[in-house]
Short mmCIF file of C-alpha atoms in Angstrom, two decimals:
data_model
loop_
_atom_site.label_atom_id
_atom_site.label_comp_id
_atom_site.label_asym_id
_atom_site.label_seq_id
_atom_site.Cartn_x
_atom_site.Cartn_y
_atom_site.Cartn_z
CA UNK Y 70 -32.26 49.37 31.61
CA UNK Y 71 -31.71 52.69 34.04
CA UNK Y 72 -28.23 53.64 31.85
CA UNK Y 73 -31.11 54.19 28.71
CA UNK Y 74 -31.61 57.94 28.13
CA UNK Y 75 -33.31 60.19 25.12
CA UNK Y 76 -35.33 56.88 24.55
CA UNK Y 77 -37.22 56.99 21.18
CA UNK Y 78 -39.16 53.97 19.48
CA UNK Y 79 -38.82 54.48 15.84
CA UNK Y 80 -41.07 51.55 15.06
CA UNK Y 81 -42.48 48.45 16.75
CA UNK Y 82 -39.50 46.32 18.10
CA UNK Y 83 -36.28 49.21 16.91
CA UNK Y 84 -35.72 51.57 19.72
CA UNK Y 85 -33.09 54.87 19.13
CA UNK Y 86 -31.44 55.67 22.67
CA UNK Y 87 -28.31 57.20 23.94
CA UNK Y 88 -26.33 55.54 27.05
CA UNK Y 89 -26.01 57.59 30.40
CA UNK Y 90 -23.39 55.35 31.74
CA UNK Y 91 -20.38 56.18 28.99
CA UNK Y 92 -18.84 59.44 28.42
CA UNK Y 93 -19.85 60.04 24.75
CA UNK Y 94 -22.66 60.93 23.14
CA UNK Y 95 -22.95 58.35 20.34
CA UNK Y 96 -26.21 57.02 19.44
CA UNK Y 97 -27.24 53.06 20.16
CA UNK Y 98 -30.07 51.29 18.27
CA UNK Y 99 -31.86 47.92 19.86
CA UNK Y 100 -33.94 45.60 17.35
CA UNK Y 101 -36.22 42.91 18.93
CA UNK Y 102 -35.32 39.09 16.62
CA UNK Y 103 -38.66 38.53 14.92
CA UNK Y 104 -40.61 35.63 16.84
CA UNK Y 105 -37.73 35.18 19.48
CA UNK Y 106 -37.36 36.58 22.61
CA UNK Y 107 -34.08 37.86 22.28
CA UNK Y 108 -32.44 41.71 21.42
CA UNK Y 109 -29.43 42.89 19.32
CA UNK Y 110 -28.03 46.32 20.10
CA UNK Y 111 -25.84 48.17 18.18
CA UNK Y 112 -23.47 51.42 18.30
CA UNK Y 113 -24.66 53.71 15.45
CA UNK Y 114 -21.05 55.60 16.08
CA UNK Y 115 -22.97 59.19 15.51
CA UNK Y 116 -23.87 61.61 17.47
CA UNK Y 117 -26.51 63.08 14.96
CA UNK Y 118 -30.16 62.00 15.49
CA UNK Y 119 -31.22 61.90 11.89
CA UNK Y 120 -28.00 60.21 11.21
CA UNK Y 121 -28.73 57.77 13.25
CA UNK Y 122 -32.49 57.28 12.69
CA UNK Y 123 -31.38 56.06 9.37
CA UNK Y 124 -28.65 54.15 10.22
CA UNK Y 125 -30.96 52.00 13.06
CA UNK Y 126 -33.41 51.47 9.58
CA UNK Y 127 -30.64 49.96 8.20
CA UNK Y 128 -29.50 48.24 10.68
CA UNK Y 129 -33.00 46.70 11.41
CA UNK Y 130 -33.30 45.87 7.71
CA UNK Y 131 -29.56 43.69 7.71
CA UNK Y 132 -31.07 42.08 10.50
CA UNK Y 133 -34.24 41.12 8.18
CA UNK Y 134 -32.10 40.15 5.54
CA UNK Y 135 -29.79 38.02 7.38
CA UNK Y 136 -32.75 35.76 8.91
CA UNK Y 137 -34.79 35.44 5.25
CA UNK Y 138 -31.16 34.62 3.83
CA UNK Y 139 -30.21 31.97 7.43
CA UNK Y 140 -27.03 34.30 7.74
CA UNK Y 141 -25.63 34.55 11.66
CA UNK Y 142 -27.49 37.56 13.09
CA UNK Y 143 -24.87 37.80 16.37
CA UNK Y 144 -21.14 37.78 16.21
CA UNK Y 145 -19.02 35.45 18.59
CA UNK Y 146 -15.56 34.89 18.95
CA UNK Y 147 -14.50 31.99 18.33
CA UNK Y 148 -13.02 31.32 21.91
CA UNK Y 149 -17.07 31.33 22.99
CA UNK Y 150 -17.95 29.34 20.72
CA UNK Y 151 -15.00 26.57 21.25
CA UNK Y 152 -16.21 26.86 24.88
CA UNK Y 153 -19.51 25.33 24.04
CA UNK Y 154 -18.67 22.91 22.11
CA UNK Y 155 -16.26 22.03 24.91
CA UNK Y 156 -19.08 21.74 27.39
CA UNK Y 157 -21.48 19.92 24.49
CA UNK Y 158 -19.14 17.45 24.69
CA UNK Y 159 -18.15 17.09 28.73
CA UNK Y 160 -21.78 16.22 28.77
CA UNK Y 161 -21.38 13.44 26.75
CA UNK Y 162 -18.61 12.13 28.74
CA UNK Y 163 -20.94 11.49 31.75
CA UNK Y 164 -23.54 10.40 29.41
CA UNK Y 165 -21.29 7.70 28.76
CA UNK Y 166 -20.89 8.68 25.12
CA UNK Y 167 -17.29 9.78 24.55
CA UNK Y 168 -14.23 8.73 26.93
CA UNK Y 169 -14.14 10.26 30.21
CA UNK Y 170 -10.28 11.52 28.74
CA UNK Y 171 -11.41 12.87 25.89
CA UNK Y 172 -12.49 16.13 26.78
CA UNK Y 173 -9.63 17.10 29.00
CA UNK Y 174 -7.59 16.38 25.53
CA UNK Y 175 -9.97 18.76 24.05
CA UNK Y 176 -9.84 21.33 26.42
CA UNK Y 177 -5.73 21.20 26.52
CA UNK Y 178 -6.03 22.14 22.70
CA UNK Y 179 -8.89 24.78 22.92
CA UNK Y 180 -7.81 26.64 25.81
CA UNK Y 181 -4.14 26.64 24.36
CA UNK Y 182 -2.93 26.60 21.06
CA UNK Y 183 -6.62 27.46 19.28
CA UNK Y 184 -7.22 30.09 21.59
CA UNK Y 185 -3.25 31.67 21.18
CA UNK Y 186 -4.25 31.53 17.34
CA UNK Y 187 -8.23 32.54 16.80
CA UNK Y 188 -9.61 33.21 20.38
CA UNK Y 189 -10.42 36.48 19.96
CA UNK Y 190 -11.48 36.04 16.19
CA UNK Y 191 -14.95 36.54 15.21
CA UNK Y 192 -15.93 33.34 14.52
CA UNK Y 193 -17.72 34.44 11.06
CA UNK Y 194 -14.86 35.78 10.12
CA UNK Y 195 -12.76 32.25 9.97
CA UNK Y 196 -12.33 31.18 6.18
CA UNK Y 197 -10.17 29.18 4.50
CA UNK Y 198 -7.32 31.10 4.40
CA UNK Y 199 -7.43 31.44 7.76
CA UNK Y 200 -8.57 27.74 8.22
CA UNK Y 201 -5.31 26.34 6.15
CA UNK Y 202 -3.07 28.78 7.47
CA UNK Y 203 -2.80 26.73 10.57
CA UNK Y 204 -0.04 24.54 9.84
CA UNK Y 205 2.47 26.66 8.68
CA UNK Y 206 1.58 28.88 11.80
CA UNK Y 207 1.74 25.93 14.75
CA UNK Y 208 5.00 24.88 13.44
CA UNK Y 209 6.11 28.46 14.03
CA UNK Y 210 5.07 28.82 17.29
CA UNK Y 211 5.32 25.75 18.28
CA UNK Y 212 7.68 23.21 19.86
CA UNK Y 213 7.20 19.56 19.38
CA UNK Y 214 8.75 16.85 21.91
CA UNK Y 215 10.80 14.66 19.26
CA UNK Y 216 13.74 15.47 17.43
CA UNK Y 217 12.78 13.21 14.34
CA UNK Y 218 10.88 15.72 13.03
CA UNK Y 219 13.74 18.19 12.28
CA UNK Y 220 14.73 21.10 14.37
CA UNK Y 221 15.03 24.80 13.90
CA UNK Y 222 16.79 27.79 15.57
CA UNK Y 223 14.96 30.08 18.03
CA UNK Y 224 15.22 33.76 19.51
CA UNK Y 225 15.54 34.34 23.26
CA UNK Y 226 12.01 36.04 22.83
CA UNK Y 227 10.75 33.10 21.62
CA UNK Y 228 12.48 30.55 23.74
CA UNK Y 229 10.95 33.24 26.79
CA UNK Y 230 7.87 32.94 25.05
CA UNK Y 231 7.91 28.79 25.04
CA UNK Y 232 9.05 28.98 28.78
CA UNK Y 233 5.82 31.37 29.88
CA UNK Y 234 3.06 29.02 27.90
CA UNK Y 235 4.63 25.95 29.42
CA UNK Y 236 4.29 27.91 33.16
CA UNK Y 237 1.12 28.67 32.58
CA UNK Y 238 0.38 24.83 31.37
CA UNK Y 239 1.56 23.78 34.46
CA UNK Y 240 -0.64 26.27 36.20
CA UNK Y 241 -3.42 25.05 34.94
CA UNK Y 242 -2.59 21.43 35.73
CA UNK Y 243 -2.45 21.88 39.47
CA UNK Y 244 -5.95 23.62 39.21
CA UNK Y 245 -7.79 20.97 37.86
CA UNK Y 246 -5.90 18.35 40.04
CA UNK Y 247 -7.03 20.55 43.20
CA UNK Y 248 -3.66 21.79 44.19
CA UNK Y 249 -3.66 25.69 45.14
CA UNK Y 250 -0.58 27.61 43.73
CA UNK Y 251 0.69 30.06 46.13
CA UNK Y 252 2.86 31.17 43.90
CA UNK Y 253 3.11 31.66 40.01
CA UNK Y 254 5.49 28.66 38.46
CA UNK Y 255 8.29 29.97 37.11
CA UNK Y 256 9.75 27.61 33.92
CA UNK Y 257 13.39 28.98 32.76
CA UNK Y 258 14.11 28.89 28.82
CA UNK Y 259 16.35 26.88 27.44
CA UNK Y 260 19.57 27.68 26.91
CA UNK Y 261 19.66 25.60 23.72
CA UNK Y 262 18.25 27.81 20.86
CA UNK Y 263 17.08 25.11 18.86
CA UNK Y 264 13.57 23.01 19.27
CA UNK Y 265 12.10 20.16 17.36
CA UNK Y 266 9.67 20.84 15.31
CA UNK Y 267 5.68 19.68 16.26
CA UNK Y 268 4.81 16.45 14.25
CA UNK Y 269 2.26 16.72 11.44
CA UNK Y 270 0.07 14.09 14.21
CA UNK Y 271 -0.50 16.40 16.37
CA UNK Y 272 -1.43 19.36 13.61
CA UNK Y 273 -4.11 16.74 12.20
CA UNK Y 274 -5.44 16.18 15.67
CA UNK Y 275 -5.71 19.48 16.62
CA UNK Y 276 -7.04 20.77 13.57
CA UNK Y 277 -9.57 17.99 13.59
CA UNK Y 278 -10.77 19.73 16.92
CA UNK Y 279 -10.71 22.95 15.04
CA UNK Y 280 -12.44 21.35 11.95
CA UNK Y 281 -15.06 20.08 14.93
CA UNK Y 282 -15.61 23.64 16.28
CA UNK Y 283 -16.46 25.60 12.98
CA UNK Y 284 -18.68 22.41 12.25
CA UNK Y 285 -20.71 23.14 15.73
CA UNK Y 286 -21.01 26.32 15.14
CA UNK Y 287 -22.79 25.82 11.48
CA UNK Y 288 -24.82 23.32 13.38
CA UNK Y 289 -25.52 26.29 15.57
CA UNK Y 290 -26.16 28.94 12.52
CA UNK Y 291 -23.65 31.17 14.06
CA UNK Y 292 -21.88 30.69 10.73
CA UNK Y 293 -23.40 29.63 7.24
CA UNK Y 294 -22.23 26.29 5.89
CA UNK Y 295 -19.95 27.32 3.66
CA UNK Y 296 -17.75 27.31 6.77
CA UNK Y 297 -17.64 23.93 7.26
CA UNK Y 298 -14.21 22.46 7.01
CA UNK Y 299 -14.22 18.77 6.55
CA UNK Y 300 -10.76 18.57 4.65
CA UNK Y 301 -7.56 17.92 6.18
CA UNK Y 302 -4.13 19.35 4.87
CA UNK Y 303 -2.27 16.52 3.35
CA UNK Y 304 0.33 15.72 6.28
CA UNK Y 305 2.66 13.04 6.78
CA UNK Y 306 1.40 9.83 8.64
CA UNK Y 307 4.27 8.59 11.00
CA UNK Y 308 4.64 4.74 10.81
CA UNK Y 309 4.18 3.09 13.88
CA UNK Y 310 7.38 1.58 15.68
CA UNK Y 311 6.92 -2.29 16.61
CA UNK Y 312 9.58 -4.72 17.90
CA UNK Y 313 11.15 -7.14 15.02
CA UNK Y 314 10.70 -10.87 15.76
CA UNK Y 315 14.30 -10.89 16.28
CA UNK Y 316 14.14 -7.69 18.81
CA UNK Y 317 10.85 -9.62 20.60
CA UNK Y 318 12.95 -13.08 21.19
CA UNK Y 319 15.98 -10.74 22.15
CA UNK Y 320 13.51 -9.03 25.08
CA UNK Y 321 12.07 -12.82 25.91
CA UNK Y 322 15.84 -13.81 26.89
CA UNK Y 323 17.28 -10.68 28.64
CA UNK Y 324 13.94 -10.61 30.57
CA UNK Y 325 14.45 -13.40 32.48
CA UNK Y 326 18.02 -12.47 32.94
CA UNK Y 327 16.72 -8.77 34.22
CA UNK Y 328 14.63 -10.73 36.95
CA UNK Y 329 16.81 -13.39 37.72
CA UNK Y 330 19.63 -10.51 39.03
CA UNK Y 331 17.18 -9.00 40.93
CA UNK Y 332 18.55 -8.09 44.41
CA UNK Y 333 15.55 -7.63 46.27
CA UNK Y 334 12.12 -9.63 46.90
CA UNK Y 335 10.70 -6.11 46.09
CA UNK Y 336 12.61 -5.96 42.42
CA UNK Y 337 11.45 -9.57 41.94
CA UNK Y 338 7.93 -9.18 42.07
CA UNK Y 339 8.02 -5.78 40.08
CA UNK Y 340 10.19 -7.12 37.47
CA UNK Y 341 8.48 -10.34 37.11
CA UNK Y 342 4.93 -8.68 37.09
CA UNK Y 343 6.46 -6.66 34.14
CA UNK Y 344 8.04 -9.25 32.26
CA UNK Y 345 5.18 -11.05 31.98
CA UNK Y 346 2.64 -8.09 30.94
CA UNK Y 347 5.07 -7.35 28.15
CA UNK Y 348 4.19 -10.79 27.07
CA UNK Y 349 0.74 -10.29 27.78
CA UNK Y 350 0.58 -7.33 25.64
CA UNK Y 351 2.58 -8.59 22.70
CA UNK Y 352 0.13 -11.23 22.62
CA UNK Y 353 -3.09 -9.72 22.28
CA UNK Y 354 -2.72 -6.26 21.63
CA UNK Y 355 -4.34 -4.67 24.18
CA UNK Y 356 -3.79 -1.02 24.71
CA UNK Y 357 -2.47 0.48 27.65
CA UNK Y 358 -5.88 1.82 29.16
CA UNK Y 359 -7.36 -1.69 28.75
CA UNK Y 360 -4.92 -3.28 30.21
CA UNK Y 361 -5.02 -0.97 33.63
CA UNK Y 362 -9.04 -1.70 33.31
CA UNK Y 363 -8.52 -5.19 33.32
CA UNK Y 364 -10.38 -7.48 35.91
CA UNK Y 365 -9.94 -11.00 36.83
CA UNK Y 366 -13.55 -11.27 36.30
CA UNK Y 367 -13.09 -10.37 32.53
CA UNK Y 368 -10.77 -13.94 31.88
CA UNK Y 369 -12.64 -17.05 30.58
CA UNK Y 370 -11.43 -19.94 29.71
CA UNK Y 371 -12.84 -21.78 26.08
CA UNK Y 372 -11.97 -23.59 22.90
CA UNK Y 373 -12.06 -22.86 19.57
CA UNK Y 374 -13.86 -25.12 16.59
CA UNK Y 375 -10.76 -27.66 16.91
CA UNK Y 376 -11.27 -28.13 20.63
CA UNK Y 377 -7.79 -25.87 21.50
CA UNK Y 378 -7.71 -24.38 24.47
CA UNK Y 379 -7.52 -20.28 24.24
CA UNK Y 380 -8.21 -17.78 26.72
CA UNK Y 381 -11.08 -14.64 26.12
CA UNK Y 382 -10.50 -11.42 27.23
CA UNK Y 383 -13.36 -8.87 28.22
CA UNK Y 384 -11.19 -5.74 28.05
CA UNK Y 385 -12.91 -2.05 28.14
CA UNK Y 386 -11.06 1.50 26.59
CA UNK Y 387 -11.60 5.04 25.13
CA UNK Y 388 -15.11 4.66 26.30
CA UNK Y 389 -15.49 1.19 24.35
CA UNK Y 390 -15.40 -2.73 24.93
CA UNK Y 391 -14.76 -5.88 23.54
CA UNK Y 392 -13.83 -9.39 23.61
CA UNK Y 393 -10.41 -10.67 22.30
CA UNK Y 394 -9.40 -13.69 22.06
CA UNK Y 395 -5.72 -15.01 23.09
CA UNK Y 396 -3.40 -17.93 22.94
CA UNK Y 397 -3.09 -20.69 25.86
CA UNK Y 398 -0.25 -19.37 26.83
CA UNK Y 399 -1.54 -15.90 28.03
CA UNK Y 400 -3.02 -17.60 30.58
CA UNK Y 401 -0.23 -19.19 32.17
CA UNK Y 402 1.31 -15.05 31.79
CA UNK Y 403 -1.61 -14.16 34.04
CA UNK Y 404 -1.69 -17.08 35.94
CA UNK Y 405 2.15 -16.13 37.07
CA UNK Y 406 0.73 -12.69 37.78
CA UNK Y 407 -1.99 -14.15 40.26
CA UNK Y 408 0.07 -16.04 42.03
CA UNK Y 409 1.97 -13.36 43.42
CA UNK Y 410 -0.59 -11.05 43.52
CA UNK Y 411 -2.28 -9.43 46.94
CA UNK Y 412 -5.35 -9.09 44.79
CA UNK Y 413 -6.56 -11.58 43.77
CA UNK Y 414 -10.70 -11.34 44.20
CA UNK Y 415 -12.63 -11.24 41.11
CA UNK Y 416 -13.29 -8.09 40.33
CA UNK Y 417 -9.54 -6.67 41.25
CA UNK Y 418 -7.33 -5.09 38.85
CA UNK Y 419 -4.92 -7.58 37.48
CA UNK Y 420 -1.96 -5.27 37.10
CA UNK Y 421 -1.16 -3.46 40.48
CA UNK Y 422 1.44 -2.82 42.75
CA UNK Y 423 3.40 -4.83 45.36
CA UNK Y 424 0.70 -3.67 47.77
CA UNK Y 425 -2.61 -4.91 45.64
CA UNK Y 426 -3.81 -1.23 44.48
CA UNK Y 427 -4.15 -0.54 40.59
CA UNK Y 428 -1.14 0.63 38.93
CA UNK Y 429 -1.39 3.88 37.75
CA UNK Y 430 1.56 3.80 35.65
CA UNK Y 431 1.54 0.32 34.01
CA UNK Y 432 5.25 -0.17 35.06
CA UNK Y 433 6.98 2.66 32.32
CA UNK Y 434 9.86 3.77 34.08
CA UNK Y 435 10.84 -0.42 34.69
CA UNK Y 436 9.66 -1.08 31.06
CA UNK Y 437 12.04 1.75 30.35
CA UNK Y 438 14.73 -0.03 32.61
CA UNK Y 439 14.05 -3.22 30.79
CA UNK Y 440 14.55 -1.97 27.26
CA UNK Y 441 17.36 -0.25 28.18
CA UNK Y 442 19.19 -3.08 29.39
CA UNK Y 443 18.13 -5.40 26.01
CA UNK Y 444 19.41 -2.24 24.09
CA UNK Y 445 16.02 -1.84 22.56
CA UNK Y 446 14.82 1.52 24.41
CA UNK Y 447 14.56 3.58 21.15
CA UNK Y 448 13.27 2.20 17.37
CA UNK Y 449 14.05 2.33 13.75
CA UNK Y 450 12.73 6.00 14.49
CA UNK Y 451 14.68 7.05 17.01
CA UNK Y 452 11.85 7.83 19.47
CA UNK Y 453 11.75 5.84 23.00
CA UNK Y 454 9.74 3.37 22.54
CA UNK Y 455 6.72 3.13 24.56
CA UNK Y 456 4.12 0.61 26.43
CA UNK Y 457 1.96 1.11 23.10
CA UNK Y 458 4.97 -0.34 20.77
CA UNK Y 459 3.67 -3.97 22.47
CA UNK Y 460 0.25 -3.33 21.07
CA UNK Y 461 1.76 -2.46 17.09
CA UNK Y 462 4.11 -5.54 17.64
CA UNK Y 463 0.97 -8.15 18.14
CA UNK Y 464 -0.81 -6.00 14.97
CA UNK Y 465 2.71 -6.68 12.95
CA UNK Y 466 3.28 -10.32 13.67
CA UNK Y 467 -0.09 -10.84 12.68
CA UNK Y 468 -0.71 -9.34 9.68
CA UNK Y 469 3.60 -11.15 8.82
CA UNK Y 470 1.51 -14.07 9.45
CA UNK Y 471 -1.53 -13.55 7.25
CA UNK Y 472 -4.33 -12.49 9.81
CA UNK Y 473 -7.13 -11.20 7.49
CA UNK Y 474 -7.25 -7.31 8.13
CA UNK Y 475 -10.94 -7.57 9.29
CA UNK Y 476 -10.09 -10.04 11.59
CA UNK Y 477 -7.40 -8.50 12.97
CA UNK Y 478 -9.35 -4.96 13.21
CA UNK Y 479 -11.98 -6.47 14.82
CA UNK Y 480 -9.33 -8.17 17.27
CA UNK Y 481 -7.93 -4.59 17.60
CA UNK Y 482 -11.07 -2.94 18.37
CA UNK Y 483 -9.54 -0.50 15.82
CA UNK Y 484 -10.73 0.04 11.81
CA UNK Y 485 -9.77 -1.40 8.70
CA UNK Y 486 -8.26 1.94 7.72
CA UNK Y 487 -6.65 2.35 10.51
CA UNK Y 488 -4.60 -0.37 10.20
CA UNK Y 489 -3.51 -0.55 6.93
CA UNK Y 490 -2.68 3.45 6.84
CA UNK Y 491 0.04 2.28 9.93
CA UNK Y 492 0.60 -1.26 9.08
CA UNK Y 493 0.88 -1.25 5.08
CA UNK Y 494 4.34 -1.53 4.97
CA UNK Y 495 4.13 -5.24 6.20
CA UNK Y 496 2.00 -6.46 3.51
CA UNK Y 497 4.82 -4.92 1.12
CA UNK Y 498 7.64 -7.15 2.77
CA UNK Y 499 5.38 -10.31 3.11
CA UNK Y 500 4.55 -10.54 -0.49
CA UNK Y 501 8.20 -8.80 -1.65
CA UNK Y 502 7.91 -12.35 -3.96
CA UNK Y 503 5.60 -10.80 -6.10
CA UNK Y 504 6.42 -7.22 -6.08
CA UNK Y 505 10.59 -8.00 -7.15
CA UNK Y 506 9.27 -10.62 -9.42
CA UNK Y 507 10.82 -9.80 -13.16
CA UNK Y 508 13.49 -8.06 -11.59
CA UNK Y 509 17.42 -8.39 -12.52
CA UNK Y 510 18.69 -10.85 -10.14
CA UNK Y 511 15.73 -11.83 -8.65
CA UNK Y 512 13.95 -15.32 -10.15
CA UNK Y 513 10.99 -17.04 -8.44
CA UNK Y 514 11.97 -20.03 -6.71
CA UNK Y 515 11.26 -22.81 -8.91
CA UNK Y 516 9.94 -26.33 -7.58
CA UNK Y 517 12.06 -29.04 -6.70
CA UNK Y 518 11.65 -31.69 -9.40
CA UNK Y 519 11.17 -34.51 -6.92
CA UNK Y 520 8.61 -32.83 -5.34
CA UNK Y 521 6.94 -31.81 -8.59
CA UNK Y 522 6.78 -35.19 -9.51
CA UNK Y 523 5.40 -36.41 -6.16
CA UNK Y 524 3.04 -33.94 -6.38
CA UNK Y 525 1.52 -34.62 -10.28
CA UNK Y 526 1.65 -38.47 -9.29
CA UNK Y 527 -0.68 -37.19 -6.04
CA UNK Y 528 -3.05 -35.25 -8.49
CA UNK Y 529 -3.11 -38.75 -10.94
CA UNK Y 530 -3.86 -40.44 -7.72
CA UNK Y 531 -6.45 -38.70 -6.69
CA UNK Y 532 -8.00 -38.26 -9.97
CA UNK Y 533 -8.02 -42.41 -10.39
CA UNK Y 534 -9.88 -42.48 -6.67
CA UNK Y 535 -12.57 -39.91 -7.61
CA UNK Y 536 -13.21 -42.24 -10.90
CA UNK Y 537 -13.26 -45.60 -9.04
CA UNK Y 538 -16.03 -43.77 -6.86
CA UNK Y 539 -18.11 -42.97 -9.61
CA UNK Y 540 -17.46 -45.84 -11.83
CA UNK Y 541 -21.07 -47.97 -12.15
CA UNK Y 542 -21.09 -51.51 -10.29
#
């Protein structure tokens, strides 16, 4: 190193040297890592050689103690280490591990919010105040995307603030899509100086990305263990919003309606190709991704033990696949699809556009249209309801029907827990028998005593056939 000057070795592997490219004349101390081929150097922040010669024995001895002790010997911020963990796990997107998606959600949430709140903090130096201090701080400086969730009153800094992250969001968009920005986007602040509040959700997701990073880094030993942060704050889990049986029929009738006043051969085939993957999807709960993935290649036909015809679907999502099984009936939906179709070869997409290329979009802004014109755009919650509400409306009116859980998880290619943390409130109206039962105004229906009697005279019946059987000739 040519910017080393008044070089001294105070012992094998600690060196004492002053720096000829600054303009002080502090002293700097270098300490080879015992059986490793790496260096630590540190400022001494004196400019008096004895001083410093026993400062670097120090020094070299904290180093000793930390490796004997498996204490992190380097400090990192923790926007370096969030980096790799970022690129740990980019390589096991084309390893065919994770989701191809997954790490540009990952990246959204480490290069923005983390980084805004610990980027420049030494990762050692993240505890659990700092760890569980994250809540209260996103919902600060943050501004969620749904009203539901309450609202509260903002500064024009702030609001100024809010306007420059989401221009430099942008930004960042049209650099990973390949678009050069010849000039910086400007976003304006809203005038309104109120903003919904961010939704526990997305706290728990991004601080299970944070929880994720700390974890990597003990993996790493840049921090001990006792920095491992497996808990989650107790947030609220919002209930997913399904259609009603009622609202489902309701979308059945003004959908053909919606089609039939179609004006244009264009609108027909749009609006019919939507129509009937709304059916699709309320009948086998796929999710949105596996239903863009899908392939005519992936239908079969078969029967089950009774000899009914169903149809099986090979469907593939968030770097998983399954097989499903559906209903007759979803394959006349797809049938009415391929019929119309320009693409029609086995191992095309089976939702496209008029033209035969995949749709990109699954149809929102017509499934928009369509719910708008049934009145059913927005739910119980009063959130817009979505292309996913199909898939929680098949997971409803099967568990209203009595679908085992496993089954229906395994159906899902979801979990157990998964389902009944969203879908437990189903279970309480099925079985609201037994849960009001005792209640003031509320009696168990009783039998009707014709049918009681037919039934005891079945059981005597029955008994006197079983004895004839095993009555001695």
């Amino acid at each position: 190193m040519s910017f080393v000057t008044e070089k001294e070795e105070l012992k094998p592997g600690l060196i004492l040297f002053r720096r000829g490219d600054v303009d002080h004349r502090m002293w700097y101390c270098r300490m080879k890592m015992p059986k490793a081929d790496r260096y630590k150097t540190v400022s001494l922040k004196t400019t008096d050689k004895e001083a410093a010669r026993e400062r670097a024995f120090d020094q070299d001895a904290d180093v000793r103690f930390r490796i004997k002790h498996d204490v992190p010997v380097f400090n990192r911020p923790f926007r370096d280490v969030a980096h790799e963990y970022l690129l740990t796990q980019e390589a096991r997107a084309k390893r065919g591990e994770i989701s191809a998606a997954r790490p540009k959600k990952l990246r959204a949430v480490i290069e923005g919010t983390l980084d805004r709140y610990a980027g420049s903090t030494q990762v050692h130096l993240i505890g659990d105040e700092r760890w569980g201090g994250y809540p209260a701080w996103r919902r600060e400086n943050g501004a969620g995307r749904h009203r539901r969730n309450g609202v509260r009153e903002i500064t024009a800094a702030t609001a100024q603030t809010f306007a420059d992250h989401e221009a430099e969001r942008r930004t960042k968009v049209q650099q990973t899509l390949g678009i050069r920005v010849l000039k910086p986007i400007e976003v304006k602040p809203s005038e309104e100086r109120t903003v919904p509040f961010i939704s526990d959700s997305t706290i728990r997701f991004e601080m299970s990305i944070f929880g994720a990073i700390m974890n990597y880094a003990v993996k790493k030993r840049y921090v001990p263990a006792s920095q491992r942060f497996d808990e989650r704050p107790k947030l609220k889990t919002m209930r997913r919003d399904e259609f009603t049986l009622e609202e489902y029929r309701k979308l059945h009738t003004v959908g053909r309606k919606w089609i039939a006043e179609a004006d244009k051969p264009s609108s027909i085939w749009y609006r019919t190709v939507t129509y009937n993957m709304i059916l699709i999807a309320c009948n086998t709960g796929m999710r949105p991704a596996e239903m863009k993935n899908l392939r005519w290649r992936d239908i079969m036909s078969a029967k089950d033990r009774e000899g009914r015809e169903i149809v099986v679907l090979f469907v593939q999502g968030k770097g998983k696949s399954r097989k499903l099984v559906a209903p007759k009936s979803v394959g006349e939906y797809l049938e009415r699809i391929r019929v119309i179709s320009k693409a029609k070869e086995r191992d095309d997409r089976v939702f496209t556009n008029i033209t035969g290329k995949p749709a990109k979009t699954l149809y929102s802004s017509l499934i928009a249209d369509l719910l708008k014109e049934a009145n059913l755009r927005e739910g119980t919650q009063g959130v817009p309801r979505s292309t996913y509400c199909f898939r929680h409306t098949y997971a409803t009116l099967r568990l209203q029907e009595g679908v085992d859980v496993y089954f229906l998880a395994e159906q899902m290619g979801t979990s157990v827990h998964m389902i009944e943390s969203h879908y437990g409130h189903v279970n309480t109206i099925k079985h609201a028998d037994r849960v009001l039962q005792g209640m003031s105004g509320w009696e168990l229906p009783q039998p009707d005593d014709t049918k009681a009697r037919a039934s005891k005279a079945a059981e005597t019946h029955d008994k006197g056939k079983r004895g004839q059987r095993h009555r001695p000739r």
